[in-house]
Coordinates of C-alpha atoms in Angstrom, one line a residue:
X1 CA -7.6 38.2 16.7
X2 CA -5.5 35.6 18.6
X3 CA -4.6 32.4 17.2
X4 CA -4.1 29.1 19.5
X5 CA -3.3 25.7 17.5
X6 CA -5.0 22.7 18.8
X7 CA -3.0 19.1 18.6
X8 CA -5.0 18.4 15.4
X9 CA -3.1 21.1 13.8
X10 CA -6.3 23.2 14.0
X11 CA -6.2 27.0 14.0
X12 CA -8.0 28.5 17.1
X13 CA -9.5 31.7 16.5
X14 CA -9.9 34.0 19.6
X15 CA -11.9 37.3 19.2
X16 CA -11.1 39.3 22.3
X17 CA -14.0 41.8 23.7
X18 CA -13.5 45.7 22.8
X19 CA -13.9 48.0 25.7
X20 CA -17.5 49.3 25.0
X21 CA -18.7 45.9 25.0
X22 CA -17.3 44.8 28.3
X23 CA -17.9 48.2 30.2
X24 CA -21.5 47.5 29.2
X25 CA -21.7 43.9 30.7
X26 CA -19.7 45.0 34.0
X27 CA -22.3 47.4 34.3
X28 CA -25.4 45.0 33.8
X29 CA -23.5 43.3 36.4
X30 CA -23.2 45.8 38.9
X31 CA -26.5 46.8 38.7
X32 CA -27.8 43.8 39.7
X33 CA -25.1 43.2 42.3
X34 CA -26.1 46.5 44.0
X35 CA -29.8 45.3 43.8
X36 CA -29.5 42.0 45.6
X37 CA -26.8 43.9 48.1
X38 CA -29.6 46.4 48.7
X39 CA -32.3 44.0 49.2
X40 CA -30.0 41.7 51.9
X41 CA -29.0 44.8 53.5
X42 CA -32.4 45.6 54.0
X43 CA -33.4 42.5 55.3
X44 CA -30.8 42.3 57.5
X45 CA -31.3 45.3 59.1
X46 CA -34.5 44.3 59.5
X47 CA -33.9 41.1 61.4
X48 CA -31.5 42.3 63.6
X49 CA -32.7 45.3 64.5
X50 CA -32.0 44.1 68.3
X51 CA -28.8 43.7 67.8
X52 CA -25.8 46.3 69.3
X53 CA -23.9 48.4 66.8
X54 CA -20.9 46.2 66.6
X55 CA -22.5 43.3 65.5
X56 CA -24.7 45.3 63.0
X57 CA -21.4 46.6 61.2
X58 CA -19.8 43.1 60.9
X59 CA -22.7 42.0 59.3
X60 CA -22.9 45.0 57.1
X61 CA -19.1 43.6 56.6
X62 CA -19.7 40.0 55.6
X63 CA -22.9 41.0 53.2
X64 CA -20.6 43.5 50.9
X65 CA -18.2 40.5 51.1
X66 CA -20.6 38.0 49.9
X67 CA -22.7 39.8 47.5
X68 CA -19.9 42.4 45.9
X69 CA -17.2 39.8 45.8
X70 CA -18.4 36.8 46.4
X71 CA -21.4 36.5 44.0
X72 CA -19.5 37.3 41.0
X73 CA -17.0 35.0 41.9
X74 CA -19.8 32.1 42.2
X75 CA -21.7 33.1 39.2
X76 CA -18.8 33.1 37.0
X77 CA -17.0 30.0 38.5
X78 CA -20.3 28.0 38.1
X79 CA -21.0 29.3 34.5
X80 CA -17.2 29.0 33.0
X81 CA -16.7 32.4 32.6
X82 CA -20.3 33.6 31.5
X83 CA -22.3 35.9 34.2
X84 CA -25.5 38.0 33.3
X85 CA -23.9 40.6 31.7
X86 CA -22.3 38.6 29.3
X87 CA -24.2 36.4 28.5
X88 CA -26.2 39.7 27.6
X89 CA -23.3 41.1 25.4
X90 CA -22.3 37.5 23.8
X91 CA -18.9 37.7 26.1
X92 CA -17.0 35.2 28.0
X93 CA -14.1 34.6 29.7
X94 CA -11.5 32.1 29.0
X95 CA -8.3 31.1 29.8
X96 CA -5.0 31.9 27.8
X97 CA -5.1 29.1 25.8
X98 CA -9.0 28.9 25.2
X99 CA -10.1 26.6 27.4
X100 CA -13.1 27.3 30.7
X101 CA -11.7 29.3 33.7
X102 CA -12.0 27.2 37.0
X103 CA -12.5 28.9 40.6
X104 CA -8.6 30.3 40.9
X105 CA -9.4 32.2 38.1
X106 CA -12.5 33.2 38.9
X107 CA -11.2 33.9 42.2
X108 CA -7.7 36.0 41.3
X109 CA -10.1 38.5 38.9
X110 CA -12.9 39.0 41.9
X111 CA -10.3 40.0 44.4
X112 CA -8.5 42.2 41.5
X113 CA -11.9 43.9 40.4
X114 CA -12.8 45.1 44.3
X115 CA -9.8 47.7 43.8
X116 CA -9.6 47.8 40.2
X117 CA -13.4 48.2 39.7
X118 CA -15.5 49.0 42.7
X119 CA -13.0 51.2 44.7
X120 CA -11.7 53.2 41.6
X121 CA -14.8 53.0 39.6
X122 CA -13.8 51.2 36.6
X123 CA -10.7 53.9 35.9
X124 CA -8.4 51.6 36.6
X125 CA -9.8 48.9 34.8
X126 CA -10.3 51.0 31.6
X127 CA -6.8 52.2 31.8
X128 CA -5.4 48.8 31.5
X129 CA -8.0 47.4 28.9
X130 CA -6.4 50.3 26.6
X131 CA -2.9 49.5 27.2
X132 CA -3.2 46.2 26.9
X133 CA -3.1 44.4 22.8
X134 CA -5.9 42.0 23.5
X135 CA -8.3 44.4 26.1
X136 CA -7.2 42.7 29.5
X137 CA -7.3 44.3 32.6
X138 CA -5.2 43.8 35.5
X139 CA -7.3 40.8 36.6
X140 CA -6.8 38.7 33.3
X141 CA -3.5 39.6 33.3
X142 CA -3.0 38.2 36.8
X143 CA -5.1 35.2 36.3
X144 CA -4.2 34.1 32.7
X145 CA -7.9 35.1 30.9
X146 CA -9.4 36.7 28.3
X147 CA -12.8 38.2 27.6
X148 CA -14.0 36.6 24.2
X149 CA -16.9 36.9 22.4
X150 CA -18.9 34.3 21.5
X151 CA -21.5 35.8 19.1
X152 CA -19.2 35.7 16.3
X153 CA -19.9 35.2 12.1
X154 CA -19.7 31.7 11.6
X155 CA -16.2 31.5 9.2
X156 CA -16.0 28.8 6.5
X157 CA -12.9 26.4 7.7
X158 CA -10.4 25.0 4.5
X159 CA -10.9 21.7 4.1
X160 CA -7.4 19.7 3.6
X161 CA -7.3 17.1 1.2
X162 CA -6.4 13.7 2.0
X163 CA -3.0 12.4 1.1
X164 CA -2.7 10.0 -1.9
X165 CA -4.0 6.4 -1.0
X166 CA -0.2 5.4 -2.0
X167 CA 1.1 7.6 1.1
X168 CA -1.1 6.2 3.7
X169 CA 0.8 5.1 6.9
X170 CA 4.4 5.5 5.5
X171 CA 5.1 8.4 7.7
X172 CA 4.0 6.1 11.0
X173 CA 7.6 6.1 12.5
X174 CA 8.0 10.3 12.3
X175 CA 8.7 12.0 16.0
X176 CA 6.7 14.9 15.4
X177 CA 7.6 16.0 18.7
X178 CA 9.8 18.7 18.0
X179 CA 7.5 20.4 14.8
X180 CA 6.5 23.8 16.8
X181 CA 2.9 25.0 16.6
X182 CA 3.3 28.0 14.6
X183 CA 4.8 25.5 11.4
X184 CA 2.1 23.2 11.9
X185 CA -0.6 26.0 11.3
X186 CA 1.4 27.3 8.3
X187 CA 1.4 23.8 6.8
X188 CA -2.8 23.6 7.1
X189 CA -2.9 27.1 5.5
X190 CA -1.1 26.3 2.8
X191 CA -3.3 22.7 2.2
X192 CA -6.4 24.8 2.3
X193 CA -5.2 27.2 -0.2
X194 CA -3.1 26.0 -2.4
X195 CA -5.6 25.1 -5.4
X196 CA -5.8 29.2 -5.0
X197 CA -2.0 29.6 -5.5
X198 CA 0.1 29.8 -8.7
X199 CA 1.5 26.5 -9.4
X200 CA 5.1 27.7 -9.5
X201 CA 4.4 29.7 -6.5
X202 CA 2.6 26.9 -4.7
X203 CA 5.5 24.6 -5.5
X204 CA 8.1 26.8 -4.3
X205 CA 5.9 27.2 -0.9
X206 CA 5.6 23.8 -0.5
X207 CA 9.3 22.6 -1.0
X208 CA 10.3 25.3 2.0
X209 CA 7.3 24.0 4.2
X210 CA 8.6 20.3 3.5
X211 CA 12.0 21.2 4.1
X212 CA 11.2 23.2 7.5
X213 CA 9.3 20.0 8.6
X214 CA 12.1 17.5 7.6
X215 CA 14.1 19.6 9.7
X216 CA 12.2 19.6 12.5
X217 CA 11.5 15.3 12.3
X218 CA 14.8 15.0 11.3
X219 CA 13.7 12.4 8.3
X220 CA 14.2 13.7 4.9
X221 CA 11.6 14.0 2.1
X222 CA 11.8 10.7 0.3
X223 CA 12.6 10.6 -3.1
X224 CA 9.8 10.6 -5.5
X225 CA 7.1 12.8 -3.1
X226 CA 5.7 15.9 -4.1
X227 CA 6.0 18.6 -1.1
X228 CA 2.7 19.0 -1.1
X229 CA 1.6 14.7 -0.8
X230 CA 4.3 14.6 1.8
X231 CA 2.9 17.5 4.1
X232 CA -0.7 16.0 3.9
X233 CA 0.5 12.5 5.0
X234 CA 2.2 14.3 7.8
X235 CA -0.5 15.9 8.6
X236 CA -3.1 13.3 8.4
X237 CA -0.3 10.9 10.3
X238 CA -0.6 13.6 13.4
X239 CA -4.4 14.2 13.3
X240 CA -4.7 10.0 12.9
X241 CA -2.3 10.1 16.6
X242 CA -4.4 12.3 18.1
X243 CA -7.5 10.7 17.6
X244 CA -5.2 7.6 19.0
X245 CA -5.0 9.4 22.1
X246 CA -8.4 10.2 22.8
X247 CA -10.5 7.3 21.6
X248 CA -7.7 4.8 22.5
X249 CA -8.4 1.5 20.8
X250 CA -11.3 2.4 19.1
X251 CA -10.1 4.1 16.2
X252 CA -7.2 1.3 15.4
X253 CA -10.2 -1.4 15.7
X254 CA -12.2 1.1 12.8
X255 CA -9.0 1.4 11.2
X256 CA -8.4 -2.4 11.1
X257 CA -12.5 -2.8 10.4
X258 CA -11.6 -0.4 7.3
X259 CA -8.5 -2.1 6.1
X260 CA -10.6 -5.8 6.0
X261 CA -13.6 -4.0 4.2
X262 CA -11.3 -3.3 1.8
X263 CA -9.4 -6.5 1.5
X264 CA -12.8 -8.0 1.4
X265 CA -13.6 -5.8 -1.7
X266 CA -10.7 -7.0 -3.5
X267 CA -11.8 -10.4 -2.7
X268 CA -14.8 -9.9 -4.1
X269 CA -15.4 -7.2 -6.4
X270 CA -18.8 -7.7 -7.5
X271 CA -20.1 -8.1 -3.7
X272 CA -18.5 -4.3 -2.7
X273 CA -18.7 -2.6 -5.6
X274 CA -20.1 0.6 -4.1
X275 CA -17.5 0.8 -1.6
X276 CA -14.8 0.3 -4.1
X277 CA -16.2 3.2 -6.2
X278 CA -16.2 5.4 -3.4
X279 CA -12.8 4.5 -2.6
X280 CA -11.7 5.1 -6.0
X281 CA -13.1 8.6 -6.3
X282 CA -11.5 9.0 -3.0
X283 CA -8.0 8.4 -4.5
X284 CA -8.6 10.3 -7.7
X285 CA -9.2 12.9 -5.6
X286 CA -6.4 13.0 -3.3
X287 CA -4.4 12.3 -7.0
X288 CA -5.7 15.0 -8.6
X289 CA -5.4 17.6 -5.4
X290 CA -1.6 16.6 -5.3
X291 CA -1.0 15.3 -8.6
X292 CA 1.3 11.6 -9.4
X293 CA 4.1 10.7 -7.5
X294 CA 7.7 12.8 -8.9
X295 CA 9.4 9.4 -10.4
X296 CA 13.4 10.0 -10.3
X297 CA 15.6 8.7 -13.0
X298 CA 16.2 5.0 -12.9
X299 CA 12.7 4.2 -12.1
X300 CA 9.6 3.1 -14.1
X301 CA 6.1 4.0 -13.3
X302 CA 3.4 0.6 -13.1
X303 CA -0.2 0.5 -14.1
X304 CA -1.2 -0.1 -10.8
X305 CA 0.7 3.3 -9.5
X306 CA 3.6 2.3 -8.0
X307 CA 7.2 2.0 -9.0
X308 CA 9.9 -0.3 -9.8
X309 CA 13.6 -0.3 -11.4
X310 CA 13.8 0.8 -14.7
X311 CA 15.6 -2.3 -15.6
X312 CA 12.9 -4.5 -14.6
X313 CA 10.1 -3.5 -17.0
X314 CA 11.5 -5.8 -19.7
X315 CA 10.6 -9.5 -19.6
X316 CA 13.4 -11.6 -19.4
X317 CA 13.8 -13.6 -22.6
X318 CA 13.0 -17.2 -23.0
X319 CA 15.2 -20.0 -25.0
X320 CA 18.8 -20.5 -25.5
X321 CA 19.6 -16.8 -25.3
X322 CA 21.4 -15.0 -22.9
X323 CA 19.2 -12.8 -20.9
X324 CA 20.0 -9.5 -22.1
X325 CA 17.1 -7.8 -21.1
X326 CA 17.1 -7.0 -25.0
X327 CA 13.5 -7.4 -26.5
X328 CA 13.7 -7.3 -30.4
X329 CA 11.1 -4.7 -32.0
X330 CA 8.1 -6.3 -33.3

């Protein structure tokens, strides 16, 4: 299986064909190749049965070109990567990094598969298929492709928690330019998994993940965030960039729309209490999945959950007397 990690820090699984599988559908292929060949030959010959011998063998020429190299060409150009045969055997091909083959491609595997395939009848191309890790013949390997398959079990996908509603948007100003793709896929594993984990080894994992990616954004952890809260926002701060990128304006104008609901629901409570709720739940979640904020020395946890200097959570007494910060037991 071959991994590819999209910019929403997505793992992209890519099954590559076995050798049975493929023979089968170049064959199905072939097959019918040979059968259209055979039927414009004949008609061909037919129609220009006047004509002298040298003209007859050009055109016997141009036909093999057409309809042995050219057809497949077409036919898998047009249909990304799927022609009859594998769209029989659930197979398609696709570039390197997952995405639909365009003509070159198309074009680099025809030319390839006349010596590879038709002149050496498929030794060649079976050779190759078993020395290579992921099946390819010399024509993906000159073209940048792979055979996938498509009819595959559909796999359950981890869902990542949200970070804690206390997190949201500090993590705004991080250049995550420089966080490789292979850390980015170990941080999304570990989010889906780590209610599965041991808590001391889930701790431990997420202190060297939050570490590695402080590194890498050259930012350090602040104070006071669990590793596991922090790599969430992070997270969530990339995916929320690239869905920036793609919809442009329209998700900051639903993020703005969001942001008023809820300052209209502080407004009034009664009038939004459902979306409150909701919002609530939300936050336990996200609270519960990651747990409270780590509060370092010095520093006193409010009611509402944030924090504030220890010194501060004594009134200041009124009177004639000197503000100690002392308040006398009741």
């Amino acid at each position: 299986m071959s991994e590819l990690v999209t910019g929403e820090a997505v793992a992209l699984e890519l099954r590559p064909s076995r050798l049975p599988s493929r023979a089968l559908a170049v064959l199905l292929d072939l097959v019918v190749a040979v059968a259209v060949y055979v039927a414009v030959t004949i008609a061909i010959v037919v129609s220009t049965a006047s004509l002298d011998e040298a003209a007859q063998t050009a055109l016997s020429i141009a036909t093999f070109v057409l309809v042995l190299v050219g057809g497949p060409i077409a036919v898998e150009t047009l249909s990304h990567g799927r022609s009859l045969g594998k769209m029989a055997c659930g197979l398609r091909v696709v570039r390197d990094d997952g995405g639909p083959i365009r003509f070159r491609h198309a074009l680099v595997r025809g030319l390839i598969g006349v010596i590879e395939i038709l002149m050496t009848f498929g030794v060649v191309a079976c050779i190759a298929s078993f020395v290579s890790a992921r099946g390819r013949r010399l024509g993906d390997v000159f073209a940048g492709t792979l055979v996938v398959r498509e009819r595959i079990p559909v796999a359950r996908t981890g869902f990542v928690p949200p970070p804690p509603p206390w997190l949201a948007g500090r993590f705004s100003g991080l250049d995550l330019s420089a966080v490789p793709d292979g850390l980015w896929l170990a941080v999304r594993q570990y989010l889906t998994r780590m209610q599965q984990l041991d808590p001391q080894v889930g701790w431990s994992m997420a202190e060297r993940l939050a570490s590695d990616l402080a590194g890498r954004t050259g930012v350090p952890v602040p104070q006071g965030v669990p590793p596991a809260a922090y790599l969430a926002a992070v997270v969530h701060e990339r995916q929320s960039r690239e869905a920036r990128r793609a919809f442009g304006s329209g998700s900051a104008s639903s993020t703005a729309s969001a942001a008023g609901s809820a300052s209209a629901a502080e407004a009034a409570p009664g009038a939004h209490a459902a979306p409150a709720a909701e919002a609530s739940s939300a936050g336990g979640a996200a609270s519960a999945a990651y747990g409270p904020p780590v509060v370092p020395p010095g520093v006193a946890v409010e009611s509402s959950g944030g924090v504030r200097p220890a010194e501060s959570q004594h009134e200041m007494p009124t009177g004639d007397r000197p503000g100690t910060g002392f308040v006398p037991p009741a």
